[in-house]
Coordinates of C-alpha atoms and ligand atoms in Angstrom, one line a residue:
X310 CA -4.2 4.1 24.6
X311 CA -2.6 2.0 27.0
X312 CA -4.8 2.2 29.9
X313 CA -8.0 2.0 27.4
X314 CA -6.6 -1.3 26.1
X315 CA -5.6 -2.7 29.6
X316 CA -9.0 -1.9 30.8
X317 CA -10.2 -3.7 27.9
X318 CA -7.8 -6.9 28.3
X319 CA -9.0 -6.9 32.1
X320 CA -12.5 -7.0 31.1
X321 CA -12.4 -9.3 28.1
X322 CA -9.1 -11.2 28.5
X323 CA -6.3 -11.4 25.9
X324 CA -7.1 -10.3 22.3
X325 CA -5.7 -11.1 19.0
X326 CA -2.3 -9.5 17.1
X327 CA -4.7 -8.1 14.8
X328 CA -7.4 -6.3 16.9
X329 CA -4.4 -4.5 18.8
X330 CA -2.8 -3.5 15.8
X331 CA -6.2 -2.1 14.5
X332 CA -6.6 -0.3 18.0
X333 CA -2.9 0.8 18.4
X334 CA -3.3 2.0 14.7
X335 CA -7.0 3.4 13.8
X336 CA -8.2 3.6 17.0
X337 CA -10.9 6.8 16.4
X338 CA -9.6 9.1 19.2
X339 CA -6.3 7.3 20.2
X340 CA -5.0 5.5 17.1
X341 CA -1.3 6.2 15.9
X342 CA -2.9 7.0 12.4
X343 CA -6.1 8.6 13.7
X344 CA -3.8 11.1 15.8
X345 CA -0.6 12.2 13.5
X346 CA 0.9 9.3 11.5
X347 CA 4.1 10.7 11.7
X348 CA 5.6 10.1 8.1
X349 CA 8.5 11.9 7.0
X350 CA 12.2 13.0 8.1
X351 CA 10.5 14.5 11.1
X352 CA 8.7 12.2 11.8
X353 CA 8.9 8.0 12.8
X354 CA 9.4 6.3 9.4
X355 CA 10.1 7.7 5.8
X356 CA 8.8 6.3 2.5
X357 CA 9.8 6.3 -1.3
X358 CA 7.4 9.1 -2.5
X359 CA 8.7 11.2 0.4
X360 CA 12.6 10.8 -0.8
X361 CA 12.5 11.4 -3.9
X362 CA 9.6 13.1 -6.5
X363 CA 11.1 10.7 -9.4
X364 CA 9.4 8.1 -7.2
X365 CA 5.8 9.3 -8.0
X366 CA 6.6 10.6 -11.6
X367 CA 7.4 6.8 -12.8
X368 CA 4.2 6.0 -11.2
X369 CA 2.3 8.2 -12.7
X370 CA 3.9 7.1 -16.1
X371 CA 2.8 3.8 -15.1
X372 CA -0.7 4.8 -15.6
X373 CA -0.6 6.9 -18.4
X374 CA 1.2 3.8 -20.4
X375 CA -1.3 1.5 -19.0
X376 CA -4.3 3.8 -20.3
X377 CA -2.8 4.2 -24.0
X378 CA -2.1 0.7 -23.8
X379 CA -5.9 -0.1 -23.3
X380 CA -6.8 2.2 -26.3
X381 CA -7.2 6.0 -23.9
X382 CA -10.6 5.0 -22.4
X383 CA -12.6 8.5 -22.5
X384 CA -12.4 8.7 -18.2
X385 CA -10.1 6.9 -15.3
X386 CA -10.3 7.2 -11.5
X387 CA -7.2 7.2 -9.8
X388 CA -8.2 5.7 -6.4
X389 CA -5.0 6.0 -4.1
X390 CA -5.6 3.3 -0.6
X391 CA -3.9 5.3 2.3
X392 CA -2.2 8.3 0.9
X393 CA -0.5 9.1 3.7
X394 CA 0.8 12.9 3.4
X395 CA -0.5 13.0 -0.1
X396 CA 3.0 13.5 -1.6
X397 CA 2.6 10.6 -4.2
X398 CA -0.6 11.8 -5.2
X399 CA 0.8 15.0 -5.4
X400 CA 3.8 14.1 -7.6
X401 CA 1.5 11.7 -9.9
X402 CA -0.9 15.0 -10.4
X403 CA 2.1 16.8 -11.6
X404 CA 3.0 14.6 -15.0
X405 CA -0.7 14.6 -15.6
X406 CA -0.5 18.3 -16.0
X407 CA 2.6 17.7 -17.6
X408 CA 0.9 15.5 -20.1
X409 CA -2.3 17.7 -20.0
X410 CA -2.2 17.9 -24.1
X411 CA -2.4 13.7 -24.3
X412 CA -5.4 13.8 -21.5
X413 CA -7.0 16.9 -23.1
X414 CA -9.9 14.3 -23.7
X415 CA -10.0 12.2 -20.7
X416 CA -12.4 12.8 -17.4
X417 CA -9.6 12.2 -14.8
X418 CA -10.6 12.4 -11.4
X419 CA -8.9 11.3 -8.2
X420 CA -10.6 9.6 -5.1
X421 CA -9.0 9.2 -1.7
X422 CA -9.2 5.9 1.0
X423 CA -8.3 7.1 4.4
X424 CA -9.5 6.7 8.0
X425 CA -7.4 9.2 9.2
X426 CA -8.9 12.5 9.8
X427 CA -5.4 13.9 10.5
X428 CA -3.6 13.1 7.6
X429 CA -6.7 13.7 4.8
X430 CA -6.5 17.2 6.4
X431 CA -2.9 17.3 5.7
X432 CA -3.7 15.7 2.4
X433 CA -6.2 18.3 1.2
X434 CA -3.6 21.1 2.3
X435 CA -0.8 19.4 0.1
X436 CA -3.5 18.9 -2.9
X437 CA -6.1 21.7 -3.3
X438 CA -4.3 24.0 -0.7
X439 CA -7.2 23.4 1.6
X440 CA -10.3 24.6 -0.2
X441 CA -12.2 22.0 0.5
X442 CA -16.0 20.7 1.0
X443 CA -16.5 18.5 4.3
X444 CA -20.0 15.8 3.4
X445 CA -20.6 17.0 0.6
X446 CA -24.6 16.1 0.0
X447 CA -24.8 14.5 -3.8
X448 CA -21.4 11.5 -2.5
X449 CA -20.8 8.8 -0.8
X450 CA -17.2 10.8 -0.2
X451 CA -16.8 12.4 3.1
X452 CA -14.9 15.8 1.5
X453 CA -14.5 17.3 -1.6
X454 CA -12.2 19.5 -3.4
X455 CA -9.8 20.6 -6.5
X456 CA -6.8 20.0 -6.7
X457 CA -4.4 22.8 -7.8
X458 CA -4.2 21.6 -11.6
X459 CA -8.2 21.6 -11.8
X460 CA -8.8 17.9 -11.2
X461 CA -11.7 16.4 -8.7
X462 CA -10.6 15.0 -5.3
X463 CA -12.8 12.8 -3.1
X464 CA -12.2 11.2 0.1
X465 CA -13.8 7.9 1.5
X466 CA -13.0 5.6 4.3
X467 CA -13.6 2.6 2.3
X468 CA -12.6 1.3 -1.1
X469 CA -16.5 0.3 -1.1
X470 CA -17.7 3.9 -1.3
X471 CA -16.0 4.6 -4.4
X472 CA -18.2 4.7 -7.5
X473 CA -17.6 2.2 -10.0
X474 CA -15.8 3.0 -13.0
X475 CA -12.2 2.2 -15.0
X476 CA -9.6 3.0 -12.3
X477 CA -5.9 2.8 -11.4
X478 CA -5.9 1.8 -8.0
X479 CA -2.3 2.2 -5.7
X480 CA -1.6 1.3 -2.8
X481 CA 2.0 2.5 -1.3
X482 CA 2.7 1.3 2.2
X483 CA -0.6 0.6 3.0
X484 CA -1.3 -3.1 3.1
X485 CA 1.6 -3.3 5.7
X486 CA -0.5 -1.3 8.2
X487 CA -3.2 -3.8 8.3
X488 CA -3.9 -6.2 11.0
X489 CA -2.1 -9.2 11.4
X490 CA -3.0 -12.4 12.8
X491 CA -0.2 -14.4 14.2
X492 CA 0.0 -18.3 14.1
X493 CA 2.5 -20.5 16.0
X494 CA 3.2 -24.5 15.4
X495 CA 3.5 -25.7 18.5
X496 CA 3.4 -29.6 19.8
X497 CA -0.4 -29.7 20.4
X498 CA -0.7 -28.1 17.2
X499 CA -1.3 -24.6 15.7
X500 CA -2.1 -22.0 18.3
X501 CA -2.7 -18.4 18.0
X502 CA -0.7 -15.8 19.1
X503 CA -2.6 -13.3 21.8
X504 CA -1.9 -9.9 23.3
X505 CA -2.6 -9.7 27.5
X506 CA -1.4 -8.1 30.6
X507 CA 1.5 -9.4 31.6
X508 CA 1.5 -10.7 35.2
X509 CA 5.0 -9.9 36.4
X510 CA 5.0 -6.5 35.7
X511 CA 1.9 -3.9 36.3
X512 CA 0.5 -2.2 33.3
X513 CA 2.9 -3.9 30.7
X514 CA 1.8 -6.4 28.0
X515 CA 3.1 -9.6 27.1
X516 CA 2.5 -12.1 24.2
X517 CA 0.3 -15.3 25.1
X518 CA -0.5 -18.4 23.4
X519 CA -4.3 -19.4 22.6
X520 CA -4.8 -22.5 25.0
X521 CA -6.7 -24.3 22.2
X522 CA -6.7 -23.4 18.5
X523 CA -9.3 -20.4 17.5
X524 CA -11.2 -20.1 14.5
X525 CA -8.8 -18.1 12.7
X526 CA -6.5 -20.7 13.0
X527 CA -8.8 -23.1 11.7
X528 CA -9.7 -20.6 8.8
X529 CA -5.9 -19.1 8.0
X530 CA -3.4 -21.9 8.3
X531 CA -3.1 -24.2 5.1
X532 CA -2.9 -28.0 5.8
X533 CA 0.4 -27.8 3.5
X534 CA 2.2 -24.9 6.0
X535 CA 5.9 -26.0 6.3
X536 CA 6.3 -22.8 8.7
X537 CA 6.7 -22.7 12.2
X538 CA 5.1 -18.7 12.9
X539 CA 2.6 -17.7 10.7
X540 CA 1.5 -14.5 9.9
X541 CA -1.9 -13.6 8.2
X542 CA -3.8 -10.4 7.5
X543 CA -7.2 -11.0 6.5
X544 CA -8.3 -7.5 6.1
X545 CA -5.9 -7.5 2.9
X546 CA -7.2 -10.1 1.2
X547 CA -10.9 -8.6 1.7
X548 CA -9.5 -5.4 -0.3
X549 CA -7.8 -7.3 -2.8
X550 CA -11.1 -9.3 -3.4
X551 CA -12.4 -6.4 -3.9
X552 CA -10.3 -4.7 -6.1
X553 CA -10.2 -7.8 -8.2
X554 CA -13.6 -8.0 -8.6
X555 CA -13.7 -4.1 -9.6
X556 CA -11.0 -4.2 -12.4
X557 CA -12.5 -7.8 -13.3
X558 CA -15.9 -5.7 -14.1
X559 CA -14.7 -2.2 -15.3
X560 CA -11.1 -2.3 -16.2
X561 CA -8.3 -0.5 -14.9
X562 CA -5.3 -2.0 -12.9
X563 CA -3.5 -1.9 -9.8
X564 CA -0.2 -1.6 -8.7
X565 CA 0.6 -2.8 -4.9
X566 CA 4.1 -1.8 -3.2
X567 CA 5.3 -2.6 -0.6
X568 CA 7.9 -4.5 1.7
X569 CA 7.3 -8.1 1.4
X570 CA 7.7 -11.6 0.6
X571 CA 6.2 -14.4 -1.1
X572 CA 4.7 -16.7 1.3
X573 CA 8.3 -17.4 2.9
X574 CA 9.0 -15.1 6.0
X575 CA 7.7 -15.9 9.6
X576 CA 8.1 -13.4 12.0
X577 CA 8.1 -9.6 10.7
X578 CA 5.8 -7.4 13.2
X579 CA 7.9 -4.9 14.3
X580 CA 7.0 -1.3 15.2
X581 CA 8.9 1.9 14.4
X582 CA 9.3 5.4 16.7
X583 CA 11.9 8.1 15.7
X584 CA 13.1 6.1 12.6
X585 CA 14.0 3.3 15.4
X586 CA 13.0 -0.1 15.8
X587 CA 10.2 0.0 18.5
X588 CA 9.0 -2.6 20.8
X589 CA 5.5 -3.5 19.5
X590 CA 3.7 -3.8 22.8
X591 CA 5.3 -0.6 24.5
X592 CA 3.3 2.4 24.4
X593 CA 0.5 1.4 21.3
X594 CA -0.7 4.3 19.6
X595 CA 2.7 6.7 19.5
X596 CA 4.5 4.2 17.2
X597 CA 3.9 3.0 13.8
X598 CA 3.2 -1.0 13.8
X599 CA 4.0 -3.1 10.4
X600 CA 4.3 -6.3 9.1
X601 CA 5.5 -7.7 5.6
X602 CA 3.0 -8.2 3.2
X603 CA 2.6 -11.9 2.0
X604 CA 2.7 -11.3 -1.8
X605 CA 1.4 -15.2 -1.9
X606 CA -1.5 -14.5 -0.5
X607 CA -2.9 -11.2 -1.8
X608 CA -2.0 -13.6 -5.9
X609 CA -4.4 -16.2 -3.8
X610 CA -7.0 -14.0 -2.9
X611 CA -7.7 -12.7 -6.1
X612 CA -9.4 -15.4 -6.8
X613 CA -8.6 -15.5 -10.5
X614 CA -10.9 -12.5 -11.4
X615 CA -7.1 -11.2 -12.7
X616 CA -3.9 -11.7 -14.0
X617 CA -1.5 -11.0 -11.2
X618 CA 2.5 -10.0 -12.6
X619 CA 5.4 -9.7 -9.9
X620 CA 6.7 -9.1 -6.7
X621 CA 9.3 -7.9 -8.6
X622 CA 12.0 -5.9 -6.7
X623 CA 11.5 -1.8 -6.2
X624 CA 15.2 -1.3 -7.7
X625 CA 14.1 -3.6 -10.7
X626 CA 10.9 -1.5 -11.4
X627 CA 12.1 1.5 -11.2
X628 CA 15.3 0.8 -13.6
X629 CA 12.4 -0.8 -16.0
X630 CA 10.4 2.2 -15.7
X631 CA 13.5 4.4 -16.9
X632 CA 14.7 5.7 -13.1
X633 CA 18.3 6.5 -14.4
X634 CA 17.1 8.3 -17.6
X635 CA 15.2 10.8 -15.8
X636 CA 17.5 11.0 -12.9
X637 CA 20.3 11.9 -16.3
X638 CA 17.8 14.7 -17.3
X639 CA 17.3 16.2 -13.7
X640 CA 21.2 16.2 -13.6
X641 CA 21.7 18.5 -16.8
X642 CA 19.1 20.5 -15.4
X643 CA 20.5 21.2 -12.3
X644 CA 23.6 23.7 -11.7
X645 CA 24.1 23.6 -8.0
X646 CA 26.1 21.1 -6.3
X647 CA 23.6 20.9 -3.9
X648 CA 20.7 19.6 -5.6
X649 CA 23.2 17.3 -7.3
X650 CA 23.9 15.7 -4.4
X651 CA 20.2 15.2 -3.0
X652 CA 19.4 13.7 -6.1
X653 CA 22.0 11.0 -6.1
X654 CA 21.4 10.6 -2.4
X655 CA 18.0 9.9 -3.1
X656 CA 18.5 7.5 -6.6
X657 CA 20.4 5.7 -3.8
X658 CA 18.2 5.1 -1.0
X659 CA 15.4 3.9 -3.3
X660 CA 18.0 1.9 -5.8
X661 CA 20.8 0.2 -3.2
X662 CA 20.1 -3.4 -2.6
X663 CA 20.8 -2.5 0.9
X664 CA 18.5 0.3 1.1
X665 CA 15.0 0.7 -0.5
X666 CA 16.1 -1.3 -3.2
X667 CA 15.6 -5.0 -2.9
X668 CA 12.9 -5.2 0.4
X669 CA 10.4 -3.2 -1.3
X670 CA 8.3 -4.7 -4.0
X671 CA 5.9 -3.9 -6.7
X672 CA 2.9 -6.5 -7.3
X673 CA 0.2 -5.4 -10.5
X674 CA -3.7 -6.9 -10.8
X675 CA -4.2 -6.7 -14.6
X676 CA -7.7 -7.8 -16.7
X677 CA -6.7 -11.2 -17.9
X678 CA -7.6 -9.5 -21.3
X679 CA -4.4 -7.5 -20.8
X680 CA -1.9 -10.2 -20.9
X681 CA -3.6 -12.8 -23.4
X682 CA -6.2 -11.8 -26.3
X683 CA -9.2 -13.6 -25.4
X684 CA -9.7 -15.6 -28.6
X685 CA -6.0 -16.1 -28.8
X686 CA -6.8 -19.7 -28.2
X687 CA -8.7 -20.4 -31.6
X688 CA -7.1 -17.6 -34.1
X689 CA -3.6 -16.9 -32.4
X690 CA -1.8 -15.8 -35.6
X691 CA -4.3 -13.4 -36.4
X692 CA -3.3 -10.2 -33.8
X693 CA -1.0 -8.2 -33.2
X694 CA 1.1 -8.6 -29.8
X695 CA -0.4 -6.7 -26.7
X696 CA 1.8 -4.3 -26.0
X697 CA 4.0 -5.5 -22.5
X698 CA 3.1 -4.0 -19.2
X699 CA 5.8 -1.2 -18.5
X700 CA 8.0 -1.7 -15.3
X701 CA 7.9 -5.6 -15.2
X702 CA 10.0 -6.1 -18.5
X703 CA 13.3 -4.8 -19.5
X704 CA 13.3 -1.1 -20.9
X705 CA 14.0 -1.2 -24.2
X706 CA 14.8 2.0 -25.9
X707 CA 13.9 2.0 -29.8
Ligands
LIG805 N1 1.1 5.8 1.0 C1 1.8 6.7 1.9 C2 1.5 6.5 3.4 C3 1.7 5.2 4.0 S1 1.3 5.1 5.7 C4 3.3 6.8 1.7 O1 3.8 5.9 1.1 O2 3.9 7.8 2.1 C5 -0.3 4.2 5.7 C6 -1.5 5.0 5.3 O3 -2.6 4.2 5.3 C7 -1.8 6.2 6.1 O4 -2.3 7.2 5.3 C8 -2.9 5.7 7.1 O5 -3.7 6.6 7.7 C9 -3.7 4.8 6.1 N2 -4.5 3.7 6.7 C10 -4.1 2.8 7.6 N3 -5.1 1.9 7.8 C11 -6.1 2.2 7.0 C12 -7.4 1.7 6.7 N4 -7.8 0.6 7.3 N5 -8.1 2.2 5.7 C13 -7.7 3.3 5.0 N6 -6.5 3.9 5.3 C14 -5.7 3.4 6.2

């Protein structure tokens, strides 16, 4: 990966943050995504769903309150962005089954996003145990297959090759992996931030500045910015747009998580090997690059095609969406000390502030009809209260 991108930098001169992150990440023979994607203990870095299966239940509870709360449509997708080892999926499929009885009636099917090859092979094994179809003829999907409670799977490499209908979309630890476009203020005024081969030291990059502004800092940087660095990943508002535009049309929802902020942080690129920090420009494509996602700007970019609720704080959610009741019931079930002490391990790196708890975030798109009846405005005494959106309001038990 190296010497491809230093051939490239000799040829072309110095590219943006974002195109090496999309090379060092999805590269299609060299990418750190495309290749392993090394989530998990053994792995570089380690996410919720793979600490704790409580993680994906309340998830899937999520949906299931969202779809009797918009009157059990007869079918949903459940379109997961970047699924990673498939372990959320996996975990969602489970209280599905578990609440087979109250979806006897329901079409559920599941459908896929990712550009790895790698990891939807790993993510067929985890789902349908491998039996699966590669380009299927009659879809747009690129493989096919059941998964082992008897629902539909389909992959794509785009949210646009998913058929239209009411879905849940999720994205977990996915918007972070997208490209980045990095702004600085300097005294001539704002200037891009580059990636090129740095002089001093042979076959090493550096970090350059843009001579003259580019047209991404033209198009990104608000006239109001009070920041010095600026950080911007275009590619995430495209899907956002998108998903907008789809629950906008057909219904659904989505529910974003992620590490984050709100349009406040400056500098958060960082890159992770081993479950250590990594240096971003050493060695692209054997260690996983992130940045924050600007919560600010995926609200902005839906345009107002839906109601947007949070960030609200991962710790928060989860104790909204009854984390400590089901972690009570998995106690009593439990007889080993053992067991007992994973699960309070686990409840503790996603719950403590200092963990999990407060840097992740969850962020929902809603139909505006979801929050506010649409003739509230001339006859608002004459319905009944929505019902409130589970996870981003107090639990209250009756
Ligand atoms: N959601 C999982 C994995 C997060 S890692 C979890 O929480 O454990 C990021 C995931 O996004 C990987 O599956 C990666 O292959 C995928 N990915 C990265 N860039 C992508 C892109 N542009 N389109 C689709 N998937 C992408």
């Amino acid at each position: 990966m190296l010497r491809h991108l230093l051939l490239k930098l000799r040829a072309t001169g110095p590219v943006t943050v974002a195109e090496y992150m999309r090379e060092a990440l999805t590269n299609p023979g060299q990418g750190y995504y495309t290749r392993r994607g090394g989530i998990g203990e053994s792995g570089d870095f380690v996410t919720s769903p793979e600490i704790s299966q409580v993680f994906g239940e309340l998830i899937g509870i999520w949906y299931i309150s969202e779809w009797i709360a918009t009157g059990k449509p007869e079918a949903f997708q459940l379109v997961e962005l970047g699924p990673g080892r498939g372990t959320l999926t996996d975990d969602i499929l489970r209280v599905f089954n578990q609440l087979a009885s109250l979806l006897s009636k329901c079409d559920v099917s599941i459908h896929l996003v990712e550009v790895s090859p790698k990891l939807s092979e790993i993510q067929a094994l985890m789902l349908t145990g491998g039996k699966v179809q590669s380009n299927p003829e009659d879809q747009s999907a690129y493989m096919k297959g059941v998964s082992k409670t008897g629902i539909p799977i389909f992959w794509y490499r785009d949210i646009q090759d998913v058929p239209p209908g009411y879905s849940f979309y999720l994205a977990h630890e996915f918007f972070d992996a997208l490209p980045i476009h990095k702004f600085q203020r300097t005294e001539k005024g704002w200037r891009e931030v580059l990636v090129d081969i740095d002089p001093e030291v042979p076959d090493q990059l550096r970090f350059v500045l843009s001579p003259s502004s580019t047209p991404a800092t033209e198009h990104f940087i608000q006239p109001e910015e009070m920041r010095d660095h600026v950080e911007v990943c275009p590619e995430a508002g495209v899907i956002i747009q998108r998903l907008a535009g789809r629950i906008e049309k057909d219904g659904g929802a989505a529910l974003v998580a992620d590490y984050g902020h709100d349009g406040t942080k400056t500098d958060t690129f960082r890159g992770f090997r081993n479950h250590k920090l990594h240096n971003v420009l050493r060695a692209p494509g054997t260690a996983d690059l992130t940045a924050d996602v600007d919560f600010s700007y995926l609200r902005k970019m839906t345009q107002g095609r839906t109601a947007t609720l949070g960030p609200i704080k991962q710790r928060e959610f989860l104790k909204n969406m009854g984390i400590d009741l089901r972690l009570q019931v998995l106690l009593q079930n439990s007889h080993d000390g053992a067991t007992h002490e994973q699960l309070l391990h686990s409840y503790d790196m996603l719950m403590n502030p200092k963990k999990m708890g407060d840097c992740f975030n969850f962020f929902a798109l809603l139909p505006h009809h979801r929050l506010v009846h649409p003739d509230k405005k001339h006859k608002p005494e004459s319905k009944s209260p929505l019902p409130p959106v589970a996870g981003f309001g107090e639990l209250l038990l009756k």
